[in-house]
Coordinates of C-alpha atoms in Angstrom, one line a residue:
M1 CA 192.0 113.8 91.7
R2 CA 195.2 112.0 90.8
V3 CA 196.2 109.6 93.5
S4 CA 199.1 107.9 91.8
P5 CA 202.6 109.4 91.9
T6 CA 203.7 111.4 88.9
S7 CA 207.3 111.8 87.7
I8 CA 208.8 114.5 85.5
S9 CA 212.4 115.3 84.6
I10 CA 213.6 118.9 85.1
N11 CA 216.9 120.6 84.8
A12 CA 217.8 122.4 88.0
N13 CA 220.9 123.9 89.5
K14 CA 221.8 124.6 93.1
G15 CA 219.9 127.6 94.4
D16 CA 217.1 127.4 91.8
I17 CA 213.5 127.8 93.0
L18 CA 210.9 125.1 92.2
R19 CA 207.4 126.3 91.8
I20 CA 204.5 123.9 91.4
L21 CA 201.3 125.4 90.0
V22 CA 198.1 123.5 91.0
E23 CA 194.8 124.4 89.5
N24 CA 191.7 124.6 91.7
R25 CA 188.4 124.3 89.7
G26 CA 186.1 124.3 92.7
R27 CA 184.5 121.5 94.8
N28 CA 182.7 118.3 93.9
K29 CA 179.3 118.4 95.7
N30 CA 177.8 115.3 94.0
Y31 CA 178.5 112.9 96.9
E32 CA 177.8 113.1 100.6
V33 CA 181.4 112.2 101.6
V34 CA 184.1 113.2 99.2
Y35 CA 187.9 113.5 99.8
D36 CA 188.1 116.6 97.7
S37 CA 191.5 118.2 98.6
K38 CA 192.9 120.8 96.2
G39 CA 196.5 121.0 95.3
L40 CA 199.3 119.4 97.3
N41 CA 198.0 119.2 100.8
V42 CA 198.8 117.3 104.0
N43 CA 199.0 118.4 107.5
G44 CA 199.4 122.0 106.4
T45 CA 202.8 121.2 104.8
G46 CA 201.6 121.5 101.3
L47 CA 201.7 117.8 100.4
R48 CA 199.0 115.1 100.4
S49 CA 199.3 112.5 103.1
G50 CA 201.8 109.7 102.1
T51 CA 203.3 111.7 99.2
N52 CA 206.2 114.0 98.8
V53 CA 208.2 115.9 96.2
T54 CA 211.7 114.7 95.6
L55 CA 214.6 116.1 93.6
D56 CA 217.5 113.7 93.0
R57 CA 215.8 111.4 95.5
I58 CA 216.0 114.1 98.2
T59 CA 212.6 115.0 99.8
L60 CA 211.9 118.7 99.5
Q61 CA 210.5 120.4 102.6
N62 CA 209.4 123.8 103.9
W63 CA 206.7 124.4 101.2
V64 CA 204.9 127.7 101.0
Q65 CA 201.5 127.8 99.5
C66 CA 200.0 131.0 98.0
G67 CA 197.4 132.0 95.6
I68 CA 198.0 133.6 92.3
N69 CA 196.4 137.0 91.9
L70 CA 195.0 137.3 88.4
T71 CA 194.6 141.0 88.3
K72 CA 195.1 143.0 85.1
E73 CA 198.4 144.3 86.4
A74 CA 199.7 140.8 87.2
I75 CA 198.7 139.5 83.8
D76 CA 200.2 142.6 82.0
S77 CA 203.4 142.0 84.0
L78 CA 203.6 138.3 82.9
S79 CA 202.8 139.3 79.3
T80 CA 205.4 142.1 79.2
N81 CA 208.1 139.8 80.7
F82 CA 207.3 137.1 78.2
L83 CA 207.4 139.5 75.3
E84 CA 210.8 141.0 76.4
K85 CA 212.3 137.5 76.7
S86 CA 211.0 136.3 73.4
Q87 CA 212.0 139.5 71.5
N88 CA 215.5 139.3 73.0
S89 CA 215.9 135.7 72.0
S90 CA 217.9 135.2 68.8
P91 CA 216.2 133.2 66.1
K92 CA 217.6 129.7 65.6
S93 CA 217.8 128.1 62.2
E94 CA 216.8 124.4 62.0
E95 CA 217.8 122.3 59.0
G96 CA 215.0 122.3 56.5
S97 CA 213.0 125.0 58.2
E98 CA 212.7 128.7 57.8
N99 CA 214.4 131.0 60.3
R100 CA 211.7 131.9 62.8
S101 CA 211.9 133.5 66.3
P102 CA 210.9 131.4 69.3
K103 CA 207.7 133.4 69.8
D104 CA 206.5 132.3 66.3
K105 CA 206.9 128.6 67.0
A106 CA 204.1 126.4 68.3
V107 CA 204.6 125.3 71.9
S108 CA 203.2 122.5 73.9
Q109 CA 204.3 123.4 77.4
P110 CA 202.7 125.6 80.2
G111 CA 203.4 129.2 80.0
V112 CA 202.1 132.7 79.3
Y113 CA 201.6 133.2 75.6
V114 CA 200.9 136.5 73.9
G115 CA 199.6 137.2 70.5
E116 CA 198.4 140.1 68.4
F117 CA 196.1 140.5 65.4
T118 CA 194.9 143.3 63.3
A119 CA 191.4 143.7 62.0
N120 CA 190.0 146.1 59.4
E121 CA 186.9 146.7 61.4
I122 CA 186.5 146.3 65.2
Q123 CA 183.4 144.2 65.9
D124 CA 182.2 141.4 68.2
T125 CA 184.1 138.2 67.5
F126 CA 185.0 134.8 69.0
F127 CA 188.0 133.0 70.3
D128 CA 188.0 129.4 69.0
S129 CA 190.0 127.0 71.2
T130 CA 189.6 124.0 69.0
G131 CA 192.8 122.0 69.0
W132 CA 194.2 123.8 72.0
G133 CA 194.8 122.4 75.5
K134 CA 193.5 123.9 78.7
G135 CA 194.0 127.4 79.7
Q136 CA 192.8 130.8 80.9
L137 CA 192.0 133.5 78.4
F138 CA 192.8 137.2 78.9
I139 CA 192.1 139.8 76.2
N140 CA 193.5 143.3 76.9
G141 CA 193.2 142.8 80.6
Y142 CA 189.8 141.2 80.6
N143 CA 189.6 137.7 82.0
L144 CA 187.3 135.8 79.7
G145 CA 187.6 132.7 81.8
H146 CA 189.0 129.2 81.1
Y147 CA 188.9 127.1 78.0
W148 CA 189.3 123.3 77.8
P149 CA 187.8 122.2 74.4
L150 CA 188.4 118.5 75.1
F151 CA 185.8 118.7 78.0
G152 CA 183.8 121.8 77.1
P153 CA 181.1 122.7 77.4
Q154 CA 182.1 125.7 75.3
V155 CA 184.8 125.8 72.6
D156 CA 184.1 129.4 71.3
D157 CA 184.4 132.3 73.7
Y158 CA 182.5 135.5 72.8
L159 CA 184.6 138.7 72.7
A160 CA 182.6 142.0 72.7
C161 CA 184.2 144.7 70.5
K162 CA 184.6 146.9 73.6
M163 CA 187.3 144.4 74.8
L164 CA 189.4 145.0 71.7
K165 CA 191.7 147.9 71.2
F166 CA 191.1 150.5 68.5

């Protein structure tokens, strides 16, 4: 649990919607008394006691908390929207680099990332998250679970050939 305030800079315009995604990895049951709140929570308002979210030094209010439904349809929708946006983006040339589209460039920010590969033979395989950050892995609508190689315990996720498309 992070108790200290965290600041980030964002670009926002009047009327924009701010969404804050908070991950819940379960409860800590190692101690008899634990303050183990999840997300931003205080008095039912969505913020922990004594904290707030501000934008240009104005406290934001009227928070709505909701879960994210990780169904196949929801993930497919996110993936489709991401692919449409990345395919419609025009490639930008940077001095000293080849002309590549945004979907081909490495990224280090949160988001939904989609990739494809072709194999000569469909067989059981593994997803190796070495060098990656933290995330949730979906293969053709199957939720394989989370990966976080820095903390493990597993770095390679098993993919049964039935999860792969022919």
